[in-house]
XYZ file of C-alpha atoms in Angstrom:
270
model
C 16.281 11.171 14.056
C 13.125 10.200 15.918
C 13.051 6.702 17.436
C 11.535 4.127 15.088
C 9.686 0.820 15.337
C 9.138 -1.916 12.770
C 5.685 -2.595 11.348
C 5.350 -6.214 10.143
C 2.972 -7.195 7.316
C 3.599 -10.856 6.575
C 6.134 -13.686 6.570
C 7.297 -15.732 3.596
C 10.053 -18.104 2.583
C 13.268 -16.214 1.852
C 13.591 -17.739 -1.612
C 10.078 -16.653 -2.552
C 10.586 -13.208 -1.015
C 13.670 -12.674 -3.172
C 11.394 -12.853 -6.232
C 9.506 -9.792 -4.941
C 11.988 -6.974 -4.303
C 10.616 -4.546 -1.752
C 10.812 -1.634 -4.211
C 8.371 -3.474 -6.514
C 5.662 -3.627 -3.828
C 2.803 -1.186 -3.053
C 3.184 1.788 -0.730
C 3.924 1.138 2.933
C 1.589 1.964 5.804
C 3.225 5.410 6.170
C 3.706 7.357 2.958
C 7.343 8.279 3.524
C 8.414 4.748 4.561
C 9.920 1.996 2.437
C 9.175 -1.696 2.578
C 12.035 -4.110 3.254
C 12.503 -7.829 3.816
C 14.253 -8.977 6.993
C 15.608 -12.486 6.396
C 16.792 -15.170 8.778
C 17.740 -18.504 7.199
C 14.700 -19.788 5.241
C 12.246 -17.105 6.359
C 11.716 -13.419 5.663
C 9.416 -10.822 7.233
C 8.111 -7.909 5.192
C 8.381 -4.712 7.267
C 8.516 -0.942 7.124
C 9.872 1.524 9.623
C 7.354 3.667 11.475
C 7.770 6.501 14.011
C 7.739 5.093 17.521
C 5.918 8.125 18.918
C 2.980 7.231 16.650
C 3.110 3.430 16.964
C 3.984 2.802 20.603
C 1.282 0.977 22.530
C -0.337 4.045 24.061
C -0.257 6.218 20.936
C -1.470 3.430 18.674
C -4.441 2.755 20.943
C -5.329 6.434 20.773
C -4.951 6.591 16.979
C -7.216 3.563 16.574
C -10.094 5.600 17.990
C -9.782 7.845 14.921
C -11.845 6.072 12.226
C -10.220 7.950 9.331
C -6.653 7.335 10.504
C -7.404 3.648 11.058
C -9.237 3.141 7.754
C -6.426 4.655 5.674
C -3.723 2.561 7.307
C -5.766 -0.632 7.436
C -6.350 -0.270 3.696
C -2.620 0.218 3.054
C -1.842 -2.821 5.202
C -4.355 -4.958 3.281
C -3.110 -3.700 -0.087
C 0.445 -4.784 0.720
C -0.547 -8.185 2.124
C -2.990 -8.978 -0.692
C -0.424 -8.019 -3.347
C 2.205 -10.334 -1.878
C -0.235 -13.168 -1.072
C -1.406 -13.332 -4.707
C 2.163 -14.029 -5.794
C 3.723 -16.168 -3.062
C 2.552 -18.120 -0.005
C 2.649 -15.961 3.122
C 1.623 -15.944 6.748
C -0.287 -12.635 6.937
C -0.062 -10.749 10.207
C -2.889 -8.743 11.704
C -3.088 -4.978 11.338
C -0.993 -3.299 14.030
C 1.803 -5.869 14.491
C 4.730 -3.833 15.829
C 8.265 -4.730 16.902
C 10.426 -2.179 18.678
C 13.706 -3.596 17.361
C 14.923 -5.416 14.283
C 16.457 -7.998 16.611
C 12.993 -8.846 17.923
C 11.823 -9.789 14.430
C 14.958 -11.868 13.838
C 14.411 -13.662 17.155
C 10.769 -14.407 16.263
C 11.775 -15.806 12.859
C 14.364 -18.003 14.528
C 12.238 -19.287 17.413
C 9.093 -19.822 15.292
C 10.950 -21.129 12.231
C 9.653 -24.688 12.277
C 6.060 -23.654 12.926
C 6.111 -20.923 10.281
C 7.726 -23.150 7.669
C 5.073 -25.825 8.249
C 2.296 -23.244 7.844
C 3.784 -21.882 4.623
C 4.202 -25.375 3.194
C 0.588 -26.157 4.045
C -0.541 -22.990 2.247
C 1.317 -23.701 -0.994
C -1.100 -23.468 -3.901
C -4.054 -22.560 -1.664
C -6.234 -19.480 -1.142
C -8.818 -18.340 1.381
C -12.344 -17.817 0.059
C -15.273 -16.426 2.013
C -18.908 -17.500 1.760
C -21.642 -15.344 3.273
C -25.142 -16.798 3.659
C -28.070 -14.375 3.503
C -31.769 -15.022 4.031
C -34.665 -12.988 2.644
C -37.214 -13.572 5.388
C -40.183 -12.468 3.291
C -39.358 -15.040 0.628
C -38.690 -17.707 3.253
C -41.984 -17.166 5.064
C -43.965 -17.155 1.814
C -42.522 -20.530 0.832
C -41.990 -22.187 4.220
C -44.985 -24.554 3.919
C -43.396 -26.122 0.845
C -39.768 -25.850 2.003
C -40.257 -27.373 5.478
C -40.831 -31.176 5.380
C -42.894 -30.943 8.587
C -45.219 -28.245 7.285
C -45.418 -29.818 3.831
C -46.699 -33.035 5.367
C -49.204 -31.122 7.501
C -50.521 -29.296 4.420
C -51.052 -32.627 2.661
C -52.936 -33.977 5.679
C -55.070 -30.824 5.867
C -56.026 -31.181 2.199
C -57.420 -34.656 2.857
C -59.056 -33.874 6.215
C -62.611 -32.789 6.937
C -63.293 -29.025 6.958
C -63.186 -28.867 10.763
C -59.964 -30.846 11.071
C -58.424 -28.933 8.171
C -59.127 -25.630 9.922
C -57.403 -26.796 13.102
C -54.399 -28.105 11.165
C -54.103 -24.816 9.259
C -54.120 -22.933 12.576
C -51.329 -25.173 13.831
C -49.356 -24.643 10.613
C -49.603 -20.874 11.124
C -48.322 -21.174 14.692
C -45.359 -23.320 13.601
C -44.175 -21.205 10.668
C -41.704 -19.033 12.600
C -40.081 -22.016 14.356
C -39.896 -24.025 11.155
C -38.325 -21.078 9.350
C -35.565 -20.903 11.954
C -35.028 -24.690 11.851
C -34.955 -24.651 8.044
C -32.362 -21.876 7.853
C -30.133 -23.627 10.407
C -30.376 -26.876 8.438
C -29.502 -25.115 5.179
C -26.513 -23.364 6.772
C -25.214 -26.715 8.088
C -25.726 -28.274 4.652
C -23.776 -25.456 2.999
C -20.946 -25.858 5.504
C -20.721 -29.633 5.047
C -20.934 -29.580 1.251
C -18.293 -26.882 0.854
C -16.025 -28.570 3.400
C -15.894 -31.490 0.973
C -14.525 -29.126 -1.691
C -11.882 -27.491 0.528
C -8.956 -28.376 2.756
C -10.142 -26.519 5.854
C -13.157 -24.494 6.949
C -13.956 -21.954 9.648
C -17.343 -20.625 10.709
C -16.783 -16.950 11.525
C -18.492 -14.863 14.173
C -21.179 -12.430 13.097
C -20.458 -9.398 15.254
C -23.753 -7.650 14.584
C -26.939 -8.213 12.635
C -26.177 -7.319 9.034
C -29.018 -6.734 6.598
C -28.370 -5.972 2.940
C -30.346 -6.036 -0.277
C -29.773 -9.813 -0.205
C -31.424 -10.222 3.197
C -30.158 -10.849 6.718
C -26.698 -12.331 7.149
C -27.128 -15.758 8.763
C -23.625 -17.246 8.519
C -20.067 -16.419 7.457
C -17.515 -19.033 6.465
C -13.870 -19.082 5.430
C -12.579 -21.970 3.319
C -9.002 -22.904 2.422
C -9.169 -23.979 -1.220
C -6.552 -25.339 -3.601
C -6.178 -23.021 -6.578
C -6.419 -26.055 -8.849
C -9.771 -27.029 -7.253
C -11.373 -23.589 -7.181
C -13.701 -24.213 -10.118
C -15.175 -27.270 -8.374
C -15.569 -25.257 -5.164
C -17.303 -22.409 -7.008
C -19.584 -24.831 -8.863
C -20.598 -26.460 -5.560
C -21.423 -23.039 -4.096
C -23.507 -22.156 -7.155
C -25.447 -25.439 -6.936
C -26.193 -24.799 -3.260
C -27.409 -21.304 -4.110
C -29.752 -22.666 -6.777
C -31.048 -25.474 -4.556
C -31.960 -23.068 -1.752
C -33.149 -20.090 -3.774
C -36.810 -20.914 -3.119
C -36.162 -20.617 0.622
C -34.874 -17.050 0.198
C -31.252 -18.118 0.673
C -28.494 -16.314 -1.200
C -24.782 -17.153 -1.159
C -22.079 -14.533 -1.645
C -18.615 -15.779 -2.614
C -15.751 -13.408 -1.781
C -11.999 -13.576 -2.270
C -9.389 -14.684 -2.694
C -8.118 -13.276 0.604
C -4.839 -13.546 2.498
C -5.251 -16.618 4.698
C -5.790 -14.841 8.026
C -8.311 -17.372 9.289
C -5.939 -20.323 8.844
C -2.671 -18.862 10.126
C -3.521 -17.200 13.436
C -0.733 -17.969 15.930
C 0.196 -16.630 19.329
C 3.527 -14.904 19.886
C 4.042 -13.566 16.364
């Protein structure tokens, strides 16, 4: 037989894992592999065996340059983790987590036991939800004189000023529109973050790796929120109110999830 390695998907409490037999789970990352739980005391790691010649460090790096190969396996990884995470609390591991020996997984579960158990306890009854904030610049610029407090005040002054003064004020308003648009969007994004933090246990502002423009406008911010399942309706209602309040400024909120809690479980050495 060819040498094998162990691909690790997520970690759960052993008692919870026993409620999800490996043969009841979705397909593993490689079609001919089977999922299995490796348990040590109170913890269990969900794994499948993979060919070492394909998943050693050098080969894996080469395979990751193949978009099709990567997309297929990343999707299988996510399918497994999402399926388990919807049923029990787990610490999801990133795509491509490989151990060369079963003993290495057992050692990790032993050495990280306290930390992992604390994370899992903290995640009980909670889910990760994403909020993306988009801005339609055309809508924003058409309404900025009424949306921006600074420009709104200047418009009121211009309406009461003499024709000459009004002309100069209008010129100044035109010059300030771009800056005020940027300031307004930043203020709205901060308001969204603060208001939704109040409805969640934890929040993360995520990096935008590149400018993303969709039918909803340009992506201005991405957030991840850790939300109690029992409080999700309040969280969703708060997001909907924020969307309505800022619609005139060209702001649109996109709620996504629930997701495995990657953004609240990242740990070194796992």
